[in-house]
mmCIF file of C-alpha atoms in Angstrom:
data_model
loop_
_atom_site.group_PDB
_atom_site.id
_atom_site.type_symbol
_atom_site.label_atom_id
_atom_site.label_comp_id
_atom_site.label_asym_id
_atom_site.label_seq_id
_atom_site.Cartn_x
_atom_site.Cartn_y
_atom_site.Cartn_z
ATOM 1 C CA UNK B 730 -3.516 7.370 -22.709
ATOM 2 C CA UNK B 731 -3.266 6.286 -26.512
ATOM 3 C CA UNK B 732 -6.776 7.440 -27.481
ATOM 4 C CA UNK B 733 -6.046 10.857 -28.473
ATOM 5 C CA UNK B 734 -9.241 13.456 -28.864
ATOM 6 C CA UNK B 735 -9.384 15.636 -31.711
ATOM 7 C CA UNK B 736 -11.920 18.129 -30.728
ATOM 8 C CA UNK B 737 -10.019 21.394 -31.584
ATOM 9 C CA UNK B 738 -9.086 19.601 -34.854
ATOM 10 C CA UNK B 739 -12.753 19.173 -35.635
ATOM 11 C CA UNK B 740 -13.689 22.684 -34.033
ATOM 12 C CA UNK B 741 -11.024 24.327 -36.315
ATOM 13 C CA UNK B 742 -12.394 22.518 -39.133
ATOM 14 C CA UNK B 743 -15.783 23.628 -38.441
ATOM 15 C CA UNK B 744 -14.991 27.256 -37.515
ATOM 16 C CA UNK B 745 -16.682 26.744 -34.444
ATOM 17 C CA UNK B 746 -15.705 28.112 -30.901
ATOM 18 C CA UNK B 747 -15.677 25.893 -27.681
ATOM 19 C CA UNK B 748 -18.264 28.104 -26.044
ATOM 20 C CA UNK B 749 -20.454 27.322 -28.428
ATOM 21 C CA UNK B 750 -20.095 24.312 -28.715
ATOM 22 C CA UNK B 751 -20.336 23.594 -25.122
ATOM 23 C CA UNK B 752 -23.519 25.438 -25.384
ATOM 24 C CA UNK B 753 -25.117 23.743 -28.133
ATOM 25 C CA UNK B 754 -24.016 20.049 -26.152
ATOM 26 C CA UNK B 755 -25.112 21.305 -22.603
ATOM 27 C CA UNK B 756 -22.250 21.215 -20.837
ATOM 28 C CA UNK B 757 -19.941 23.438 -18.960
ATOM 29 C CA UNK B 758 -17.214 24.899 -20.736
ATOM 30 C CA UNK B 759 -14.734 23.627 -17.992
ATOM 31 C CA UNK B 760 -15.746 20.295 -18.878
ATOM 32 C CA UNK B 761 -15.346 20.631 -22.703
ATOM 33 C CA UNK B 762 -12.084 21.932 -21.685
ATOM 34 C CA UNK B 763 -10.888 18.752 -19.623
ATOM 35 C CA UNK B 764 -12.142 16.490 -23.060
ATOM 36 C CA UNK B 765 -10.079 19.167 -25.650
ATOM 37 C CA UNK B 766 -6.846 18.495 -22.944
ATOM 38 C CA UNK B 767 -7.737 14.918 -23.290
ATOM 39 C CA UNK B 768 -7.987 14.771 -19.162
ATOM 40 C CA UNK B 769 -10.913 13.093 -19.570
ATOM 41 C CA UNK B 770 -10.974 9.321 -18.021
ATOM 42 C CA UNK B 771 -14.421 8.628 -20.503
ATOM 43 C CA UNK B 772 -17.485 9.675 -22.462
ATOM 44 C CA UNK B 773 -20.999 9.179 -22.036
ATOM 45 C CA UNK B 774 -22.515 8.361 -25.652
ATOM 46 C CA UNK B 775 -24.999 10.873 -24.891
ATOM 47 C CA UNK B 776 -22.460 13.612 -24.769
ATOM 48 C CA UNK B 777 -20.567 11.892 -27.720
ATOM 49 C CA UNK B 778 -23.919 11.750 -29.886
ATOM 50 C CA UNK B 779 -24.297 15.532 -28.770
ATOM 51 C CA UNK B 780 -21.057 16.436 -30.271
ATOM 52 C CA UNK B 781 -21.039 14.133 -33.455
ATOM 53 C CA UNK B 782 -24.372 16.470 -34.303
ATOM 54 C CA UNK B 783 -23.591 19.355 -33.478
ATOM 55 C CA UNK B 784 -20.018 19.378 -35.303
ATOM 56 C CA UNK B 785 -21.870 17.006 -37.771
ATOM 57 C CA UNK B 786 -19.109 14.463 -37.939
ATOM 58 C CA UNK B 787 -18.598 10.585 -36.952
ATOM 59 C CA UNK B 788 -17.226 9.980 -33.557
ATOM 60 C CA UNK B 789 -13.923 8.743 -35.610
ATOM 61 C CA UNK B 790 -13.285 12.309 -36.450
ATOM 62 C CA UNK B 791 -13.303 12.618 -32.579
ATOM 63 C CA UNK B 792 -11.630 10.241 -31.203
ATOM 64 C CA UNK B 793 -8.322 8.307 -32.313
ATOM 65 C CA UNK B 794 -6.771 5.480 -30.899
ATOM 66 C CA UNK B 795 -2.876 6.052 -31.296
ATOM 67 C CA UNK B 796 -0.457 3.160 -30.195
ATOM 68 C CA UNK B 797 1.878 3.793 -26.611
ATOM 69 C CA UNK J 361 -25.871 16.646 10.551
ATOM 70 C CA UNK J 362 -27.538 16.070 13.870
ATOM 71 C CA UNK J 363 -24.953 12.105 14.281
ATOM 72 C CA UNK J 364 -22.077 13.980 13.330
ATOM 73 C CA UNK J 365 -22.246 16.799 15.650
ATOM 74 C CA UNK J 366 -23.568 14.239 18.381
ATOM 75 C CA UNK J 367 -20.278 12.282 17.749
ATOM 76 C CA UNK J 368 -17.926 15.614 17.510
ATOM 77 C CA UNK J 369 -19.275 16.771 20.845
ATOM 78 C CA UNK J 370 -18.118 13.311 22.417
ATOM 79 C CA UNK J 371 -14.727 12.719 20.353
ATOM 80 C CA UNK J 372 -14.133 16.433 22.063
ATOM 81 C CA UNK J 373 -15.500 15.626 25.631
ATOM 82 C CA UNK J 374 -13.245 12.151 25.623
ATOM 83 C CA UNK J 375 -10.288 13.868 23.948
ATOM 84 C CA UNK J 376 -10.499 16.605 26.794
ATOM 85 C CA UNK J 377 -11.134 13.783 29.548
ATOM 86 C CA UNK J 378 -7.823 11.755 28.338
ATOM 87 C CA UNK J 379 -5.851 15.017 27.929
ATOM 88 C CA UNK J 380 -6.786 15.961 31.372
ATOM 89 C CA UNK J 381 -5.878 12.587 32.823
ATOM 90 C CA UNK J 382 -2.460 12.589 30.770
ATOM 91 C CA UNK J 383 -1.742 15.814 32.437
ATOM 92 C CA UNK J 384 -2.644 14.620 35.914
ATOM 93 C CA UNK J 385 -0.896 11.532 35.844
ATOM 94 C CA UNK J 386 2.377 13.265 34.769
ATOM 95 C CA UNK J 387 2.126 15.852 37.446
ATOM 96 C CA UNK J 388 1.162 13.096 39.843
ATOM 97 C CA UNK J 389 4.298 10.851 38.948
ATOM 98 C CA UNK J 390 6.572 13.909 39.196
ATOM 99 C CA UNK J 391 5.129 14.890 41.904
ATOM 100 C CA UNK J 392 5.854 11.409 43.821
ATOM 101 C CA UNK J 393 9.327 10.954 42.445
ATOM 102 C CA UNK J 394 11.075 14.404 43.030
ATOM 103 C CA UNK J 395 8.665 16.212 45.594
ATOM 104 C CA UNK J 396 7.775 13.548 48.131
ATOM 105 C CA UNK J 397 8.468 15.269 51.368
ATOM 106 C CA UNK J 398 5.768 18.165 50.362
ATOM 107 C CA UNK J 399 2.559 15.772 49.471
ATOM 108 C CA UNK J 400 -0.468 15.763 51.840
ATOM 109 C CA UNK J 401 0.046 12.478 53.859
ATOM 110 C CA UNK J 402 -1.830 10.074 52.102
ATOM 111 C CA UNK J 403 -0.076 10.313 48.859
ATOM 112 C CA UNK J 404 3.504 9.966 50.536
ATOM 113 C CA UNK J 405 3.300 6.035 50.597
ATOM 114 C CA UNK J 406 3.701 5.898 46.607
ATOM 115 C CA UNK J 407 7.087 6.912 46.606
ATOM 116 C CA UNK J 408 7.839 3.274 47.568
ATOM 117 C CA UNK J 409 6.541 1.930 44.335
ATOM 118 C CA UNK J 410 9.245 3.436 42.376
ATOM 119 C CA UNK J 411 12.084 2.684 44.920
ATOM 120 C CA UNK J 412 11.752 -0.671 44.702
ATOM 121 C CA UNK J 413 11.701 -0.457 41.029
ATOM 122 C CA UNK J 414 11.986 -4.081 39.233
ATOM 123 C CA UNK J 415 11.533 -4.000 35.158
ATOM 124 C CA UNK J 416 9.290 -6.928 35.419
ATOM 125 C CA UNK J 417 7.015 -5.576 37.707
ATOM 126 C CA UNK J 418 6.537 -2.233 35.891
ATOM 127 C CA UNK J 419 6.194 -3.879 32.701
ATOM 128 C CA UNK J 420 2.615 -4.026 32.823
ATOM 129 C CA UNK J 421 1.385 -0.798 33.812
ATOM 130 C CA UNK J 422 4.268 1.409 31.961
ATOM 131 C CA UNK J 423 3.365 -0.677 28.715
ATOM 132 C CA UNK J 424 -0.241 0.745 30.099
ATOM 133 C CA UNK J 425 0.893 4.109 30.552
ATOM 134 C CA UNK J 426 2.213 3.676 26.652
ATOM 135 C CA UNK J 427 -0.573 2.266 25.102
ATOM 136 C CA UNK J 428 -2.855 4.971 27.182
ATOM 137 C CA UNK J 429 -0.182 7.764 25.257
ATOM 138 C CA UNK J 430 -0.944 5.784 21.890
ATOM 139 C CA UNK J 431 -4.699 6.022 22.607
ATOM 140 C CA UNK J 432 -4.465 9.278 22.787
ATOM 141 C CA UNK J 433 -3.200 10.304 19.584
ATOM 142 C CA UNK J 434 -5.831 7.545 18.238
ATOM 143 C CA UNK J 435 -8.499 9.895 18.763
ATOM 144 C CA UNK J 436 -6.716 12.721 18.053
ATOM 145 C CA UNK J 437 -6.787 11.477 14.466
ATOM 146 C CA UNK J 438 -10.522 10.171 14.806
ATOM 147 C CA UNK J 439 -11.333 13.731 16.244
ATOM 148 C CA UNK J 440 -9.154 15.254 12.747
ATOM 149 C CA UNK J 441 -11.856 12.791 10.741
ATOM 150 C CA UNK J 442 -14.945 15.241 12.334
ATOM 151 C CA UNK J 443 -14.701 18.168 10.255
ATOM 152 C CA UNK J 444 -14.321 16.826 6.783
ATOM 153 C CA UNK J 445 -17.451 14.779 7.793
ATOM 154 C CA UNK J 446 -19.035 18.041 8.650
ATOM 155 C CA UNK J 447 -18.550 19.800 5.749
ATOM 156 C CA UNK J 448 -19.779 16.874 3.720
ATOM 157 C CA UNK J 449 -16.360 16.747 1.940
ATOM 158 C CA UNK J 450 -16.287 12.630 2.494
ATOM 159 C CA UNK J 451 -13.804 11.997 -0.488
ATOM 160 C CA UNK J 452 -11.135 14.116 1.569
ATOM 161 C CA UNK J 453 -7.818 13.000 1.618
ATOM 162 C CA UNK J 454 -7.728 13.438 5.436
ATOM 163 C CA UNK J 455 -10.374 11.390 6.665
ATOM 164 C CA UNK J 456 -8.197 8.439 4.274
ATOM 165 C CA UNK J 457 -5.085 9.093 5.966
ATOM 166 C CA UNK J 458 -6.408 9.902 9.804
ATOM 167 C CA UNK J 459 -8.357 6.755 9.819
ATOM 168 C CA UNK J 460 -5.826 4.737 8.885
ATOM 169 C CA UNK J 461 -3.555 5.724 11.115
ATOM 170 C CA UNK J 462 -6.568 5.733 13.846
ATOM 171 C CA UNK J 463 -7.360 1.864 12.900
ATOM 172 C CA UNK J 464 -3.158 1.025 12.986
ATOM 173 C CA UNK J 465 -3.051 2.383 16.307
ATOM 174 C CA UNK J 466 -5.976 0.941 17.322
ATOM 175 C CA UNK J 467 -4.792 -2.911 16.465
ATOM 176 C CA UNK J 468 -1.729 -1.594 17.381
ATOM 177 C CA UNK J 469 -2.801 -1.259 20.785
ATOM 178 C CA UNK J 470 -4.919 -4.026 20.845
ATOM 179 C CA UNK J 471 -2.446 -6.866 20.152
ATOM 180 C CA UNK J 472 0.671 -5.098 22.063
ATOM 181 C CA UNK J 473 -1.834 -5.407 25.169
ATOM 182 C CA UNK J 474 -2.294 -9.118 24.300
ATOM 183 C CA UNK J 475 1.257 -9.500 24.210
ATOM 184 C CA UNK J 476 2.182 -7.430 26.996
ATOM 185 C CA UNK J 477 -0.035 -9.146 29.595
ATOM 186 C CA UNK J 478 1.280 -12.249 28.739
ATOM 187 C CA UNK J 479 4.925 -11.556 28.558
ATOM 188 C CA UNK J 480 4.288 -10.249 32.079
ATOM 189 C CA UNK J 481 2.275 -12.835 33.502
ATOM 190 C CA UNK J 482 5.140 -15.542 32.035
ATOM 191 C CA UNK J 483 8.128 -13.172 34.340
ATOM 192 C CA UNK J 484 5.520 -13.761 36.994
ATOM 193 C CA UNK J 485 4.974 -17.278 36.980
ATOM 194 C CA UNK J 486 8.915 -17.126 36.651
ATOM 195 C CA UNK J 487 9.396 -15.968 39.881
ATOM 196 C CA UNK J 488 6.974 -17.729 41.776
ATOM 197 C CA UNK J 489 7.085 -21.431 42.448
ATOM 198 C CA UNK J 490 5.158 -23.584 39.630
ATOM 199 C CA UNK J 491 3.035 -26.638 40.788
ATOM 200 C CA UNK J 492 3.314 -29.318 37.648
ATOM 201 C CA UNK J 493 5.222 -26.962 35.522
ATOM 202 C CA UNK J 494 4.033 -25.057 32.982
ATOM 203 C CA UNK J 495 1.947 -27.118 30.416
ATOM 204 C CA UNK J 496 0.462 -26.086 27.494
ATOM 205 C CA UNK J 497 -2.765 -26.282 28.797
ATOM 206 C CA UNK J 498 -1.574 -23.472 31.186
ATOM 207 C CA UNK J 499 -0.131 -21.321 28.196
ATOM 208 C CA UNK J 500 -3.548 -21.745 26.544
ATOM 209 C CA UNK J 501 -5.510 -20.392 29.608
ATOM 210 C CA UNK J 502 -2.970 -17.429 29.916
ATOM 211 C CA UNK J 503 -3.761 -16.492 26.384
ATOM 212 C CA UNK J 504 -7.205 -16.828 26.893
ATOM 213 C CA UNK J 505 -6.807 -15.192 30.041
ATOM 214 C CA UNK J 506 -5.498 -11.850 28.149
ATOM 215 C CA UNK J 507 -7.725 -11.552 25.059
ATOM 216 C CA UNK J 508 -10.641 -10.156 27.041
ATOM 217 C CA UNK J 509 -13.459 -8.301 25.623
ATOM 218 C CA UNK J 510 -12.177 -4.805 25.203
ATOM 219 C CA UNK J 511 -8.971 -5.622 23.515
ATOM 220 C CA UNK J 512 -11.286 -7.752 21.089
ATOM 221 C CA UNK J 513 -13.189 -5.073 20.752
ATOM 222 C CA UNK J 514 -10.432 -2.405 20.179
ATOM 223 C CA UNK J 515 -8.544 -4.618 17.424
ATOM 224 C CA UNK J 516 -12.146 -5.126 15.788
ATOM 225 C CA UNK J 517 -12.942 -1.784 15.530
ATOM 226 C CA UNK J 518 -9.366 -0.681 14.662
ATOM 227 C CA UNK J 519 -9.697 -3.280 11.413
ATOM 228 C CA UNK J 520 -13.057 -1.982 10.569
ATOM 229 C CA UNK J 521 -11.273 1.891 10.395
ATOM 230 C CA UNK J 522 -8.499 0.646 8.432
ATOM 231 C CA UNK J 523 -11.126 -1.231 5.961
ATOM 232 C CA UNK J 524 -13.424 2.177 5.882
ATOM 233 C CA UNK J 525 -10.163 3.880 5.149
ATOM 234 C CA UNK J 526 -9.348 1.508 2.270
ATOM 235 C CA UNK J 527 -13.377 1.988 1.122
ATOM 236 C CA UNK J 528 -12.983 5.845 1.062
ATOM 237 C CA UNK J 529 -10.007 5.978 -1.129
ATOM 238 C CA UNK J 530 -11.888 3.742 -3.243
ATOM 239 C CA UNK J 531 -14.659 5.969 -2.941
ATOM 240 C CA UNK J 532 -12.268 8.675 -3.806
ATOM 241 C CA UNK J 533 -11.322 7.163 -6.929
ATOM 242 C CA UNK J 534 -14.341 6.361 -8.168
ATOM 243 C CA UNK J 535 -15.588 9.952 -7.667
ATOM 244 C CA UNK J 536 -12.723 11.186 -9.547
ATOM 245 C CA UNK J 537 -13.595 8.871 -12.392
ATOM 246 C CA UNK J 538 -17.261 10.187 -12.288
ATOM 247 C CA UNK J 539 -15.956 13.627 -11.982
ATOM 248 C CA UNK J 540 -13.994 13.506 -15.513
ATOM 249 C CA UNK J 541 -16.305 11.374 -17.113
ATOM 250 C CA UNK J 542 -17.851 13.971 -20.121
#
């Protein structure tokens, strides 16, 4: 899929672990997982909003659309 | 909980029945052709059927005997169908692929009747004199002769399994979509 999702980049930056950030969004760290692998088929804004807070960052920082 | 086990007790007591009646039609037939002599009286007489064997008048009932065979293994894969059903596990793979193959044989059966029975009554009317010929008119009522309610019924409900079998995988799909959707 050429939107790539740089979670761990932003996590990294942040000095955050997925646990906690999965956590602080509300959602199982199995599912955090599947988004970090980019697995995921799509995001709910909600959990996108979650994330951009919590890492305090623009969804940009998150995702990244990357030509095939 | 209370439909499907209703409907798993009678896929079970029909797959039994049709089972049993598979077995006791073989035994009967072999039983006729190679031990004759030893039958109780009344069943002796059959023997003559398959001595005077002609193709064209054992195409209907062994295409019968096939399609009975075909049946068969029709609700075999209905009956496979139950138990995902039962655990509430509808997106399985298996009820997909066992009701397809349940609604092909099903329209399978259907239409190869259709054409069976009127293959066979053409080698009939073959052999016996024709008044007029045969018109269209005539091939018209055969056909309509042939296509009577349960083989209408059998292709129709074999179409509506294959379309429930296309409507689960897309079922499936979806779920998986929903599933790894963050």
């Amino acid at each position: 899929m050429p939107i790539i999702v740089n979670l761990d980049v932003m996590l990294a930056k942040r000095k955050m672990k997925s646990k906690d950030l999965a956590e602080i969004i509300g959602i199982t760290t199995a599912n955090l997982s599947i988004l970090k692998s980019g697995k995921a088929k799509a995001i709910r804004f909600s959990t996108l909003e979650a994330i951009c807070k919590a890492l305090d960052c623009q969804p940009s920082d998150i995702l990244e659309y990357v030509k095939d | 909980m209370k439909t499907i086990n209703i409907l798993k007790t009678l896929i079970n007591i029909l797959f039994v029945l049709l089972i049993g009646t598979l077995v006791l039609g073989g035994v009967f037939i072999i039983a006729v052709l190679f031990f004759d002599k030893e039958l109780p009286f009344f069943l002796q007489g059959y023997t003559l059927l398959f001595k005077m064997f002609d193709w064209k008048l054992f195409l209907i009932p062994f295409t019968t005997v096939l399609n009975f065979i075909v049946f068969v293994v029709a609700v075999f894969y209905l009956r496979k169908c139950i138990q995902p059903f039962k655990n509430s596990d509808f997106y399985s793979p298996d009820i997909i692929v066992n009701l397809k193959r349940s609604g092909f044989l099903f329209v399978f059966i259907g239409i190869s009747t259709v054409v069976f029975r009127i293959v066979g009554i053409l080698l009939m009317q073959g052999q016996m004199p024709v008044v007029g010929g045969v018109s269209s008119v005539k091939i018209a009522g055969i056909v309509t002769s042939t296509l009577d309610l349960s083989v209408t019924f059998l292709i129709i409900i074999g179409l509506f399994f294959l379309l429930f079998s296309k409507a689960f995988e897309n079922a499936k799909d979806l779920k998986q979509e929903n599933d790894l959707t963050i």
